[in-house]
PDB file of C-alpha atoms in Angstrom:
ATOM      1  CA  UNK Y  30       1.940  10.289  12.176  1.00  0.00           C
ATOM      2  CA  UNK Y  31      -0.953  12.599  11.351  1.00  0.00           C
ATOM      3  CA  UNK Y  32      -2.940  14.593  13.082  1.00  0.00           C
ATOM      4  CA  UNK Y  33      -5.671  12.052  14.229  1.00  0.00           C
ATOM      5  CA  UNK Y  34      -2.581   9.923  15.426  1.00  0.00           C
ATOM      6  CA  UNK Y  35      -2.851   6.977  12.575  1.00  0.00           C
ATOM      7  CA  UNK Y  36      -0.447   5.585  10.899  1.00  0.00           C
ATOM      8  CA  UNK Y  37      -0.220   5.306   7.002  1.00  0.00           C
ATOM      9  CA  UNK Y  38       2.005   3.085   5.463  1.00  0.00           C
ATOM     10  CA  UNK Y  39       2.079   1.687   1.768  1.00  0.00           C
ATOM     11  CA  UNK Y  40       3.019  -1.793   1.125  1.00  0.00           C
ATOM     12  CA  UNK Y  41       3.753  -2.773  -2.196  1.00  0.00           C
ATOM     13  CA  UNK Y  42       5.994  -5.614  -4.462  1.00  0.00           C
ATOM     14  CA  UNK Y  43       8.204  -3.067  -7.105  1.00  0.00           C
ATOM     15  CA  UNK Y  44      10.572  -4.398  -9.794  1.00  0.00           C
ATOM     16  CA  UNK Y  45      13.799  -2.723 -10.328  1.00  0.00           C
ATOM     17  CA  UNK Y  46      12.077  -0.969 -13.476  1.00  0.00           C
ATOM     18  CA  UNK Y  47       9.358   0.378 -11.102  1.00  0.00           C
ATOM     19  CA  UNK Y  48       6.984  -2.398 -12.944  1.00  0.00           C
ATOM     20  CA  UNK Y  49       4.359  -3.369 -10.215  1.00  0.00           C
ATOM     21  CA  UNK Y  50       2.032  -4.835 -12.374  1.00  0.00           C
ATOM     22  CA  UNK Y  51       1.377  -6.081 -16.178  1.00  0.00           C
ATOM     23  CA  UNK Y  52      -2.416  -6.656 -17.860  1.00  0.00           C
ATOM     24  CA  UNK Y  53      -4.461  -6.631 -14.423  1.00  0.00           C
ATOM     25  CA  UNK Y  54      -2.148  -8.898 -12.753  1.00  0.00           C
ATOM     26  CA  UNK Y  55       1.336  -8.955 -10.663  1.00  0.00           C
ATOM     27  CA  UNK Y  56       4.269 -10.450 -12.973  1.00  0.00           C
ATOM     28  CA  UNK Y  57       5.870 -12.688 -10.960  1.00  0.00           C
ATOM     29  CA  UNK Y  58       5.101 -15.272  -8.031  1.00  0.00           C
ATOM     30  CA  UNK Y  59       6.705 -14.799  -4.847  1.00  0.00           C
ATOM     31  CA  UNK Y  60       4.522 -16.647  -2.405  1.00  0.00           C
ATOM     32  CA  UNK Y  61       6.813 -15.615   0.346  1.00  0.00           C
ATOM     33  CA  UNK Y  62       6.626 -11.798  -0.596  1.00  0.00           C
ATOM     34  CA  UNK Y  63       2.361 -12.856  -0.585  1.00  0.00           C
ATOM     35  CA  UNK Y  64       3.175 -13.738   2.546  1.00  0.00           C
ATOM     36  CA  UNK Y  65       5.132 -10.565   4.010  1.00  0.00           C
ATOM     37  CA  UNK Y  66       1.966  -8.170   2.564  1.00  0.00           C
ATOM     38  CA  UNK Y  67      -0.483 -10.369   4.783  1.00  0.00           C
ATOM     39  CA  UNK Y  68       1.959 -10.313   7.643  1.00  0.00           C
ATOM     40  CA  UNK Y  69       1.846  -6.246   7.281  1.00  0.00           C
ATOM     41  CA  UNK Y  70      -1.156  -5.933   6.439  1.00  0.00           C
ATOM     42  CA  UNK Y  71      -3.576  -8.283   9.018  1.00  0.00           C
ATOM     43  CA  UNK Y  72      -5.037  -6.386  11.828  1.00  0.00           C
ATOM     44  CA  UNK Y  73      -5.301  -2.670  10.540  1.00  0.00           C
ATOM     45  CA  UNK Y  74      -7.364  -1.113   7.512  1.00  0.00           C
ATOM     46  CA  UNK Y  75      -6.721  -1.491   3.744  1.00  0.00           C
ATOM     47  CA  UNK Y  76      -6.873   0.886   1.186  1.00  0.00           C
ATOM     48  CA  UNK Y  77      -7.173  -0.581  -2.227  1.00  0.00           C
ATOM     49  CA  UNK Y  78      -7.916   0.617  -6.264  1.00  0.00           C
ATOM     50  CA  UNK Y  79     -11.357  -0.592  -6.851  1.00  0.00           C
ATOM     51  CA  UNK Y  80      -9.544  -2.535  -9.924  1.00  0.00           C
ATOM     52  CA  UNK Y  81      -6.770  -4.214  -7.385  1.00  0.00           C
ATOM     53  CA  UNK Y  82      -9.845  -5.213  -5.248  1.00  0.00           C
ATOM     54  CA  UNK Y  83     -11.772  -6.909  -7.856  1.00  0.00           C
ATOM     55  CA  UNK Y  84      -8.512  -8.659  -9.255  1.00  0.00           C
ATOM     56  CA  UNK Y  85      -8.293 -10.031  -5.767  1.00  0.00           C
ATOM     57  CA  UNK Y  86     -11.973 -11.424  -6.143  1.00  0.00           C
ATOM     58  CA  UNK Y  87     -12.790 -10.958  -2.526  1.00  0.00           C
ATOM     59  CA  UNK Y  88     -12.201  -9.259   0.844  1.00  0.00           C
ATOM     60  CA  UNK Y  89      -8.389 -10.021   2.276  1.00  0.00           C
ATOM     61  CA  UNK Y  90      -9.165 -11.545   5.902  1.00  0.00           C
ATOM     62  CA  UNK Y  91      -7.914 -10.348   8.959  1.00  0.00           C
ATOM     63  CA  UNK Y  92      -8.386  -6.764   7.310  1.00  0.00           C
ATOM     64  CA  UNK Y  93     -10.578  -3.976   7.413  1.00  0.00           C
ATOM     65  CA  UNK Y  94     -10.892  -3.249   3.576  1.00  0.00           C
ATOM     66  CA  UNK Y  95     -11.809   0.083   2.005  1.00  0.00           C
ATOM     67  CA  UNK Y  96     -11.602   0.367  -1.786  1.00  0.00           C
ATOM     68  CA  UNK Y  97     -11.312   3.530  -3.459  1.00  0.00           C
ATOM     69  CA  UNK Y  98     -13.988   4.124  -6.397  1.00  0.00           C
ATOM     70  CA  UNK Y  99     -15.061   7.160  -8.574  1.00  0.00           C
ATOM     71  CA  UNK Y 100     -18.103   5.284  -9.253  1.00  0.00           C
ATOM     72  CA  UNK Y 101     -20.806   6.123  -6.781  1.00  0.00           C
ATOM     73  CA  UNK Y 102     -23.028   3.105  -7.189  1.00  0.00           C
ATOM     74  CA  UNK Y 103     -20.074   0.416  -6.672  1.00  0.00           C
ATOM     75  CA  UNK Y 104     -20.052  -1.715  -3.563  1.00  0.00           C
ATOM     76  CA  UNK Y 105     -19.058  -5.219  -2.856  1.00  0.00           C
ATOM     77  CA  UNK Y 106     -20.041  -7.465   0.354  1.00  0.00           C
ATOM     78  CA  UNK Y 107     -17.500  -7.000   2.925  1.00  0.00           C
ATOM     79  CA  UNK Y 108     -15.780  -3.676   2.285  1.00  0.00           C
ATOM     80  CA  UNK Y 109     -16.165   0.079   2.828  1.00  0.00           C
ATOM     81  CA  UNK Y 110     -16.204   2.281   0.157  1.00  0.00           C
ATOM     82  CA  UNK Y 111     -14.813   5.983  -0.513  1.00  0.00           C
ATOM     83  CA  UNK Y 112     -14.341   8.340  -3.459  1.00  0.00           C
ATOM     84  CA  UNK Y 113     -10.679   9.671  -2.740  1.00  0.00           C
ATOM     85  CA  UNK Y 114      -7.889   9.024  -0.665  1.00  0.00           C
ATOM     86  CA  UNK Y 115      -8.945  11.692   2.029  1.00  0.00           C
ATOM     87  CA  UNK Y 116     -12.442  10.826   2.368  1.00  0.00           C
ATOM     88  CA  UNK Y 117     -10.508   6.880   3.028  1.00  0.00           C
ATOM     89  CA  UNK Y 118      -8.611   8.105   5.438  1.00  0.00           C
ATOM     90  CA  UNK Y 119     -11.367   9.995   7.437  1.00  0.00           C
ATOM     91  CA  UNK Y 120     -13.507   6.418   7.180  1.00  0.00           C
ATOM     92  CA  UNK Y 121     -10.001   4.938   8.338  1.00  0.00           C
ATOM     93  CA  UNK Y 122     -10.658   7.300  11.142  1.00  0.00           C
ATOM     94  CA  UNK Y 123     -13.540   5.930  12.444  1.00  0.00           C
ATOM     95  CA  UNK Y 124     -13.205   2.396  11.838  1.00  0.00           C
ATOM     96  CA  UNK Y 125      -9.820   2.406  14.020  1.00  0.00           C
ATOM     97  CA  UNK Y 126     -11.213   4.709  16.574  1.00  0.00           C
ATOM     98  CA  UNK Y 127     -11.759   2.431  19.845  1.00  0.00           C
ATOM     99  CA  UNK Y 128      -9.670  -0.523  18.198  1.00  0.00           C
ATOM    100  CA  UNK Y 129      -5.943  -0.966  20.279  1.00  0.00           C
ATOM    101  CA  UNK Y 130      -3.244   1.237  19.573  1.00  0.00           C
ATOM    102  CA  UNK Y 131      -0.749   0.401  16.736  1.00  0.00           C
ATOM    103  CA  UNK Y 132      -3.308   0.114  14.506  1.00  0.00           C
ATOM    104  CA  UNK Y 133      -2.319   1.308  10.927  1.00  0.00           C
ATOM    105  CA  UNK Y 134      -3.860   2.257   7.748  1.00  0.00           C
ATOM    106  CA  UNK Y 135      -2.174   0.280   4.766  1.00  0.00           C
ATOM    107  CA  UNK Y 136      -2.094   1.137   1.233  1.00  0.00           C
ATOM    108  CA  UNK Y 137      -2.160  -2.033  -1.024  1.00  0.00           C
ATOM    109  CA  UNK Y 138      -2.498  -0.577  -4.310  1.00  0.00           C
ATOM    110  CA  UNK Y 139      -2.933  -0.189  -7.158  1.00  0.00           C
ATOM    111  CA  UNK Y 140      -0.390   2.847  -8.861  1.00  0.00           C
ATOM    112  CA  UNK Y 141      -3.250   5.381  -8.861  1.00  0.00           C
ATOM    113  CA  UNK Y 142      -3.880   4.516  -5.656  1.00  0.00           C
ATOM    114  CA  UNK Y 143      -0.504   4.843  -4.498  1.00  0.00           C
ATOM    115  CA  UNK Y 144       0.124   7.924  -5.999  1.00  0.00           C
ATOM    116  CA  UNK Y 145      -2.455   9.347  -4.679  1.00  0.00           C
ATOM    117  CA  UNK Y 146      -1.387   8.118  -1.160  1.00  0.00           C
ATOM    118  CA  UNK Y 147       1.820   9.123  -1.514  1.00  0.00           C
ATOM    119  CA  UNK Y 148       1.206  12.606   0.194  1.00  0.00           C
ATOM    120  CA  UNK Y 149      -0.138  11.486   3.121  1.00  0.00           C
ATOM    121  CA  UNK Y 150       1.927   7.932   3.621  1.00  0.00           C
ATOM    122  CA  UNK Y 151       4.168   8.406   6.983  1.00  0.00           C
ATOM    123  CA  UNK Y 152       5.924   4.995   5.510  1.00  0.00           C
ATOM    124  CA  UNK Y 153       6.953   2.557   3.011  1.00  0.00           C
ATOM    125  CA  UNK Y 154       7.787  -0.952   3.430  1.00  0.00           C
ATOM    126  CA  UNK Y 155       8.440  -1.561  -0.287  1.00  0.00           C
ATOM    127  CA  UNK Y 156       9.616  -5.369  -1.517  1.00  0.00           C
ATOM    128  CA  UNK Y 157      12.363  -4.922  -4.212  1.00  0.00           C
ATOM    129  CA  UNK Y 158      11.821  -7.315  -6.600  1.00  0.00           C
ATOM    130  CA  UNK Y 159      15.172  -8.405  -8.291  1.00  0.00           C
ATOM    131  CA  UNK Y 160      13.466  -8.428 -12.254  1.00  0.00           C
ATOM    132  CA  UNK Y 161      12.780  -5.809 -14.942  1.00  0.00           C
ATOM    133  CA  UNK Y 162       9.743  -7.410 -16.346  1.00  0.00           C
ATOM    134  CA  UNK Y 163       7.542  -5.765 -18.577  1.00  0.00           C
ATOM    135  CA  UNK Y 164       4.587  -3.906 -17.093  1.00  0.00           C
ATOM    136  CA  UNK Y 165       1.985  -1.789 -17.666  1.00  0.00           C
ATOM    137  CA  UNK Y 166       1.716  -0.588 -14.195  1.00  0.00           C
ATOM    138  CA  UNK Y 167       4.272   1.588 -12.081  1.00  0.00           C
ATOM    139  CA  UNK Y 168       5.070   2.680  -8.071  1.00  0.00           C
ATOM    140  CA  UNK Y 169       4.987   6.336  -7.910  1.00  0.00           C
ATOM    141  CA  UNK Y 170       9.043   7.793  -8.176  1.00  0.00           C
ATOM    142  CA  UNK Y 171       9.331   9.017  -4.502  1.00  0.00           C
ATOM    143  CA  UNK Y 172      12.970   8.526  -3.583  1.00  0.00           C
ATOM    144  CA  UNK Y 173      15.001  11.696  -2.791  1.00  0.00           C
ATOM    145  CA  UNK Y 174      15.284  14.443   0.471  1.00  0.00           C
ATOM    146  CA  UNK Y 175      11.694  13.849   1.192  1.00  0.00           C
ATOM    147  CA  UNK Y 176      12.514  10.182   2.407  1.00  0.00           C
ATOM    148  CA  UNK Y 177      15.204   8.107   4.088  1.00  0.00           C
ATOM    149  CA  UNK Y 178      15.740   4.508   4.309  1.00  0.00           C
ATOM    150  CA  UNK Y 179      14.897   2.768   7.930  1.00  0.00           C
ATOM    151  CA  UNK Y 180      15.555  -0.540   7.315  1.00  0.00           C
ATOM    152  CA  UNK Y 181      16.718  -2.848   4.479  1.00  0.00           C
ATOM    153  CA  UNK Y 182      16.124  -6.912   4.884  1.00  0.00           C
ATOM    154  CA  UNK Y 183      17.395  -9.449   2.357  1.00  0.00           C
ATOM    155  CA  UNK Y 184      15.010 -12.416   1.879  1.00  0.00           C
ATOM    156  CA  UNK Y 185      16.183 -14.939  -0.432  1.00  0.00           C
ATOM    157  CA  UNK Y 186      13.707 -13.838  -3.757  1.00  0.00           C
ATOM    158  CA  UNK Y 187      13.726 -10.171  -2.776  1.00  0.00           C
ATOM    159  CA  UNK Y 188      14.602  -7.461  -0.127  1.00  0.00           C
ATOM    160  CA  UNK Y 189      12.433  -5.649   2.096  1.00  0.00           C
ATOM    161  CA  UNK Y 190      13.263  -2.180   2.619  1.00  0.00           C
ATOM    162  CA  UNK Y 191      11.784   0.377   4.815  1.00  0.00           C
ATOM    163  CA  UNK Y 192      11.341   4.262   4.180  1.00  0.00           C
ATOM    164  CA  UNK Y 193       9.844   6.962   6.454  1.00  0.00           C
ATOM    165  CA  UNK Y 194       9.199  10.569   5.837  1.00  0.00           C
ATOM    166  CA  UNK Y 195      11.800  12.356   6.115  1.00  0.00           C
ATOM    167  CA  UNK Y 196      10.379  15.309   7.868  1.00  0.00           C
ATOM    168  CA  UNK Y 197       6.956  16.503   8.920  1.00  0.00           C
ATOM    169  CA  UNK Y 198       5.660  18.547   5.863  1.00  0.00           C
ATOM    170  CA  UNK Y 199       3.031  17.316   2.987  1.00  0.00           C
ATOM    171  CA  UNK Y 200       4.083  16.336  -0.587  1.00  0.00           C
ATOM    172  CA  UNK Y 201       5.450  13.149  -1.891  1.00  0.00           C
TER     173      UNK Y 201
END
């Protein structure tokens, strides 16, 4: 947990190859992994890429959505808007402040947005996707002494494993 006491945790769908996406879109179709990022993911805030946002076409409901964007001038009906992960997470601040307790702040992507998450993510609750597709896009490399494995649950397309920070200090 951070200092202000929220949660971050990044959700995301990662091929064996680290592939999480290919040409703007995800390269496979798991409705039942779909299913396991809105189960995660309804109720508490979402941080998403500007790009991952707009491939969506629309807010995600049940979700309080920020979307990260160097552009100044962007904004979209129904979602916050911030210029780095930080300056998210403070807005992530507010918007959970009153709201009951176990509220999280969840990364949804895309890679730049996870990897510039990673620092500050308490957990992971990554879906290991069986393929090696080809892909454009990649999840940050985080695996080592900085994180350990929670959790590990076989579905029958995938398997959803859990990772939490390993100990207290920053970096990825």
């Amino acid at each position: 947990m951070t200092p202000a006491g929220r949660k971050v945790t990044m959700v995301a769908a990662v091929a064996e190859n680290g592939v999480i996406g290919a040409d703007a879109d995800i390269p496979w179709h798991l409705p039942a992994d779909f299913a396991h990022f809105k189960a995660t993911t309804t109720g508490h805030v979402l941080v998403l890429g500007r790009t991952t946002h707009e491939g969506i076409g629309r807010p995600l409901p049940g979700r309080t959505t920020i979307v990260l964007t160097r552009d100044p001038d962007w904004s979209a009906e129904g979602v916050e808007v911030a210029g780095s992960v930080p300056a998210a997470l403070e807005l992530a601040d507010r918007l959970l402040d009153g709201l009951p307790a176990g509220r999280q702040v969840m990364i949804g992507g895309g890679a730049k947005v996870y990897e510039a998450a990673l620092p500050y993510a308490d957990e992971q609750v990554i879906s290991e996707i069986p393929l090696s597709p080809a892909g454009d896009t990649h999840y940050p490399e985080f695996r080592g002494n900085r994180w350990r494995e929670v959790s590990r649950e076989p579905r029958d397309d995938f398997t959803i494993v859990t990772w939490e920070r390993a100990f207290a200090c920053g970096g990825s």
